mmCIF file of C-alpha atoms in Angstrom:
data_model
loop_
_atom_site.group_PDB
_atom_site.id
_atom_site.type_symbol
_atom_site.label_atom_id
_atom_site.label_comp_id
_atom_site.label_asym_id
_atom_site.label_seq_id
_atom_site.Cartn_x
_atom_site.Cartn_y
_atom_site.Cartn_z
ATOM 1 C CA MET A 64 16.264 66.373 56.980
ATOM 2 C CA LYS A 65 17.054 65.115 60.449
ATOM 3 C CA LYS A 66 14.712 62.137 60.217
ATOM 4 C CA THR A 67 13.848 59.891 57.300
ATOM 5 C CA LEU A 68 10.531 60.226 55.497
ATOM 6 C CA GLU A 69 9.465 56.965 57.076
ATOM 7 C CA GLU A 70 10.295 58.219 60.564
ATOM 8 C CA HIS A 71 8.402 61.452 59.975
ATOM 9 C CA ALA A 72 5.418 59.560 58.563
ATOM 10 C CA ALA A 73 5.329 57.198 61.535
ATOM 11 C CA ARG A 74 5.513 60.109 63.982
ATOM 12 C CA PHE A 75 2.598 61.883 62.321
ATOM 13 C CA ASP A 76 0.591 58.669 61.973
ATOM 14 C CA GLU A 77 0.852 58.312 65.743
ATOM 15 C CA ILE A 78 -0.284 61.833 66.593
ATOM 16 C CA ALA A 79 -2.879 62.157 63.797
ATOM 17 C CA PRO A 80 -6.033 61.462 65.885
ATOM 18 C CA ALA A 81 -5.227 64.313 68.286
ATOM 19 C CA TYR A 82 -3.424 66.623 65.852
ATOM 20 C CA ASP A 83 -6.245 69.178 65.559
ATOM 21 C CA GLU A 84 -6.945 69.401 69.276
ATOM 22 C CA ASP A 85 -3.958 71.370 70.529
ATOM 23 C CA LYS A 86 -2.738 74.036 68.132
ATOM 24 C CA ARG A 87 -0.907 77.183 69.138
ATOM 25 C CA GLU A 88 -2.283 80.607 68.321
ATOM 26 C CA GLU A 89 0.519 81.196 65.806
ATOM 27 C CA TYR A 90 -0.379 78.042 63.876
ATOM 28 C CA ARG A 91 -4.016 79.086 63.645
ATOM 29 C CA ALA A 92 -2.982 82.557 62.512
ATOM 30 C CA CYS A 93 -0.880 81.012 59.742
ATOM 31 C CA VAL A 94 -3.807 78.859 58.617
ATOM 32 C CA SER A 95 -5.998 81.954 58.340
ATOM 33 C CA LEU A 96 -3.371 83.918 56.417
ATOM 34 C CA VAL A 97 -2.567 81.078 54.013
ATOM 35 C CA VAL A 98 -6.269 80.646 53.252
ATOM 36 C CA GLU A 99 -6.706 84.413 52.823
ATOM 37 C CA TYR A 100 -3.770 84.793 50.438
ATOM 38 C CA ALA A 101 -4.480 81.609 48.465
ATOM 39 C CA ALA A 102 -7.803 83.184 47.398
ATOM 40 C CA PRO A 103 -8.680 80.682 44.642
ATOM 41 C CA ASP A 104 -11.226 81.492 41.974
ATOM 42 C CA ALA A 105 -14.138 79.145 41.344
ATOM 43 C CA ASP A 106 -12.290 77.444 38.467
ATOM 44 C CA ASP A 107 -8.927 77.132 40.254
ATOM 45 C CA VAL A 108 -7.234 73.923 41.357
ATOM 46 C CA VAL A 109 -5.305 74.139 44.630
ATOM 47 C CA LEU A 110 -2.515 71.759 45.685
ATOM 48 C CA ASP A 111 -1.729 71.575 49.416
ATOM 49 C CA LEU A 112 1.710 70.072 50.053
ATOM 50 C CA GLY A 113 2.207 68.577 53.506
ATOM 51 C CA CYS A 114 -1.564 68.786 53.893
ATOM 52 C CA GLY A 115 -1.750 67.003 57.241
ATOM 53 C CA THR A 116 -5.342 66.708 58.414
ATOM 54 C CA GLY A 117 -6.556 69.010 55.648
ATOM 55 C CA ALA A 118 -6.967 72.347 57.442
ATOM 56 C CA ILE A 119 -5.999 74.424 54.402
ATOM 57 C CA GLY A 120 -7.459 72.339 51.590
ATOM 58 C CA LEU A 121 -10.804 71.882 53.297
ATOM 59 C CA ALA A 122 -11.024 75.615 54.009
ATOM 60 C CA LEU A 123 -10.374 76.424 50.342
ATOM 61 C CA ALA A 124 -12.577 73.730 48.812
ATOM 62 C CA ASP A 125 -15.762 75.806 48.827
ATOM 63 C CA ASP A 126 -14.125 78.554 46.762
ATOM 64 C CA ALA A 127 -12.081 76.375 44.370
ATOM 65 C CA GLU A 128 -12.908 73.935 41.615
ATOM 66 C CA ALA A 129 -10.813 71.310 43.373
ATOM 67 C CA ALA A 130 -8.439 70.989 46.321
ATOM 68 C CA VAL A 131 -5.767 68.281 46.258
ATOM 69 C CA GLY A 132 -3.758 67.324 49.328
ATOM 70 C CA ARG A 133 -0.427 65.506 49.466
ATOM 71 C CA ASP A 134 1.275 64.150 52.574
ATOM 72 C CA ILE A 135 3.571 61.358 53.712
ATOM 73 C CA SER A 136 1.346 60.330 56.634
ATOM 74 C CA GLU A 137 -1.583 58.087 55.818
ATOM 75 C CA GLY A 138 -2.876 58.605 59.345
ATOM 76 C CA MET A 139 -3.075 62.368 58.851
ATOM 77 C CA MET A 140 -4.792 61.974 55.487
ATOM 78 C CA GLU A 141 -7.335 59.585 56.997
ATOM 79 C CA GLN A 142 -8.346 62.409 59.326
ATOM 80 C CA ALA A 143 -8.561 64.794 56.360
ATOM 81 C CA ARG A 144 -10.762 62.387 54.391
ATOM 82 C CA ARG A 145 -13.025 61.901 57.403
ATOM 83 C CA LYS A 146 -13.492 65.649 57.775
ATOM 84 C CA ALA A 147 -14.185 66.024 54.049
ATOM 85 C CA ASP A 148 -16.848 63.305 54.260
ATOM 86 C CA GLU A 149 -18.423 64.930 57.313
ATOM 87 C CA ARG A 150 -18.688 68.229 55.428
ATOM 88 C CA GLY A 151 -19.985 66.602 52.254
ATOM 89 C CA LEU A 152 -17.083 67.941 50.173
ATOM 90 C CA GLU A 153 -16.705 66.073 46.896
ATOM 91 C CA ASN A 154 -14.071 68.261 45.245
ATOM 92 C CA VAL A 155 -11.206 67.355 47.580
ATOM 93 C CA SER A 156 -8.810 64.425 47.375
ATOM 94 C CA PHE A 157 -5.786 63.304 49.364
ATOM 95 C CA GLY A 158 -2.879 61.071 48.416
ATOM 96 C CA GLU A 159 0.758 60.260 49.117
ATOM 97 C CA GLY A 160 3.302 62.804 47.969
ATOM 98 C CA THR A 161 6.273 64.881 49.059
ATOM 99 C CA PHE A 162 7.558 68.339 48.255
ATOM 100 C CA ARG A 163 10.080 66.954 45.813
ATOM 101 C CA GLU A 164 7.791 64.209 44.482
ATOM 102 C CA PRO A 165 4.250 65.567 44.766
ATOM 103 C CA ASN A 166 2.745 62.874 42.525
ATOM 104 C CA TYR A 167 0.519 65.371 40.745
ATOM 105 C CA ASP A 168 0.414 66.097 37.031
ATOM 106 C CA GLY A 169 -2.908 67.855 36.412
ATOM 107 C CA ASP A 170 -3.812 71.492 35.884
ATOM 108 C CA LEU A 171 -2.866 73.689 38.805
ATOM 109 C CA ASP A 172 -3.364 77.311 39.793
ATOM 110 C CA VAL A 173 -2.350 77.686 43.440
ATOM 111 C CA VAL A 174 0.092 75.762 45.649
ATOM 112 C CA VAL A 175 -0.136 76.143 49.420
ATOM 113 C CA SER A 176 1.738 74.665 52.350
ATOM 114 C CA ASN A 177 1.490 75.263 56.078
ATOM 115 C CA PHE A 178 3.896 74.112 58.798
ATOM 116 C CA ALA A 179 5.515 71.389 56.704
ATOM 117 C CA MET A 180 8.496 72.650 54.692
ATOM 118 C CA HIS A 181 10.545 73.339 57.833
ATOM 119 C CA HIS A 182 11.276 69.613 58.032
ATOM 120 C CA LEU A 183 13.540 69.997 54.981
ATOM 121 C CA SER A 184 17.111 71.273 54.981
ATOM 122 C CA ASP A 185 17.769 74.571 53.220
ATOM 123 C CA ASP A 186 19.056 72.765 50.107
ATOM 124 C CA GLU A 187 16.012 70.504 50.137
ATOM 125 C CA LYS A 188 13.715 73.523 50.469
ATOM 126 C CA ARG A 189 15.327 75.019 47.367
ATOM 127 C CA GLU A 190 14.813 71.748 45.478
ATOM 128 C CA ALA A 191 11.187 71.637 46.633
ATOM 129 C CA ILE A 192 10.526 75.169 45.409
ATOM 130 C CA GLU A 193 12.080 74.306 42.050
ATOM 131 C CA VAL A 194 9.741 71.308 41.776
ATOM 132 C CA ILE A 195 6.780 73.528 42.649
ATOM 133 C CA THR A 196 7.840 75.815 39.794
ATOM 134 C CA THR A 197 7.589 72.912 37.332
ATOM 135 C CA LEU A 198 3.940 72.458 38.348
ATOM 136 C CA ASP A 199 3.352 75.947 36.908
ATOM 137 C CA PRO A 200 1.132 77.518 39.583
ATOM 138 C CA GLU A 201 0.259 81.188 39.423
ATOM 139 C CA ARG A 202 0.741 81.548 43.182
ATOM 140 C CA PHE A 203 2.557 79.792 46.026
ATOM 141 C CA VAL A 204 1.587 80.582 49.625
ATOM 142 C CA LEU A 205 3.877 79.256 52.361
ATOM 143 C CA GLY A 206 3.059 79.428 56.059
ATOM 144 C CA ASP A 207 5.778 77.962 58.223
ATOM 145 C CA VAL A 208 8.344 78.189 60.939
ATOM 146 C CA MET A 209 10.920 80.679 59.618
ATOM 147 C CA PHE A 210 13.380 83.053 61.212
ATOM 148 C CA PHE A 211 12.861 86.812 60.882
ATOM 149 C CA GLY A 212 15.868 87.429 63.129
ATOM 150 C CA GLU A 213 18.203 85.416 65.294
ATOM 151 C CA PRO A 214 16.234 82.554 66.905
ATOM 152 C CA ASP A 215 16.229 82.529 70.684
ATOM 153 C CA PRO A 216 17.677 79.145 71.688
ATOM 154 C CA GLU A 217 15.910 79.470 75.028
ATOM 155 C CA GLU A 218 12.494 79.855 73.390
ATOM 156 C CA PRO A 219 12.465 78.004 70.097
ATOM 157 C CA PHE A 220 9.167 77.688 68.279
ATOM 158 C CA TYR A 221 10.439 74.472 66.757
ATOM 159 C CA SER A 222 11.871 71.133 67.833
ATOM 160 C CA PRO A 223 15.551 71.018 66.859
ATOM 161 C CA GLU A 224 15.579 67.231 66.767
ATOM 162 C CA VAL A 225 13.010 67.081 63.948
ATOM 163 C CA ASP A 226 12.776 70.590 62.458
ATOM 164 C CA ASP A 227 15.166 72.603 60.304
ATOM 165 C CA PRO A 228 13.667 76.080 59.746
ATOM 166 C CA ALA A 229 15.222 78.564 57.324
ATOM 167 C CA THR A 230 15.602 82.312 57.552
ATOM 168 C CA VAL A 231 13.143 84.436 55.612
ATOM 169 C CA GLY A 232 16.066 85.536 53.439
ATOM 170 C CA VAL A 233 16.938 81.982 52.416
ATOM 171 C CA LEU A 234 13.316 81.284 51.484
ATOM 172 C CA ALA A 235 12.959 84.584 49.613
ATOM 173 C CA ASP A 236 16.125 83.897 47.596
ATOM 174 C CA ALA A 237 14.951 80.386 46.724
ATOM 175 C CA LEU A 238 11.585 81.714 45.561
ATOM 176 C CA THR A 239 13.007 84.493 43.402
ATOM 177 C CA ASP A 240 15.679 82.212 41.920
ATOM 178 C CA ALA A 241 12.887 79.814 40.918
ATOM 179 C CA GLY A 242 10.974 82.507 39.051
ATOM 180 C CA PHE A 243 8.621 83.835 41.698
ATOM 181 C CA ALA A 244 8.159 87.405 42.902
ATOM 182 C CA LEU A 245 7.592 87.794 46.620
ATOM 183 C CA THR A 246 4.403 89.846 46.923
ATOM 184 C CA ALA A 247 3.675 89.635 50.658
ATOM 185 C CA VAL A 248 5.539 88.807 53.864
ATOM 186 C CA GLU A 249 3.563 88.391 57.073
ATOM 187 C CA MET A 250 5.363 87.963 60.391
ATOM 188 C CA VAL A 251 3.121 86.080 62.810
ATOM 189 C CA HIS A 252 5.908 85.567 65.349
ATOM 190 C CA GLU A 253 9.665 86.130 65.211
ATOM 191 C CA GLN A 254 9.939 82.478 64.226
ATOM 192 C CA VAL A 255 6.703 82.036 62.230
ATOM 193 C CA GLY A 256 5.479 83.706 59.069
ATOM 194 C CA VAL A 257 3.690 83.545 55.742
ATOM 195 C CA LEU A 258 5.270 84.243 52.358
ATOM 196 C CA VAL A 259 3.238 84.875 49.210
ATOM 197 C CA ALA A 260 4.891 84.400 45.835
ATOM 198 C CA GLU A 261 3.535 85.001 42.330
ATOM 199 C CA ARG A 262 4.985 83.491 39.177
ATOM 200 C CA VAL A 263 6.766 86.019 36.951
ATOM 201 C CA ILE A 264 8.469 83.694 34.448
#
């Protein structure tokens, strides 16, 4: 990780009020795909890691028993709580947590994450996926900055000073090593995609 958790949290606290206003087409496409593949049943609990302002969790709340969001930025979660209140959603909750310390110990069926894991180094991503495995979800859906080929340094989809995207191969290996089977790979952009993994062990 190129910045500390505190530095990341402060950066997102600062941009939280305007975070939803200017999102690229690829980000919105990832949100739609993550929601589509998460597909919770009415009695499922969904955990959204790096939930930000709640785009994924709030979209899934109507179909799930409960949606739980975890983030390091209180400012982002304040926006998520405001949106949940505006929509009258009572089955969503947001609290502090990280990929490697999600601070969640309840029943869980689906884990989702969108545009958050790329802040971790490759080794940290592997650790995060191993932690997700211990939560025992049936499905993990990851939308993120990831490399399907060689990234074009002239047109990066990411900010090198704060982001550390992995190749699709690195992510796929980490998922399978942790006991998941990769069941879908969606390329949104050469540097953005969605991976769907189902637990097999």
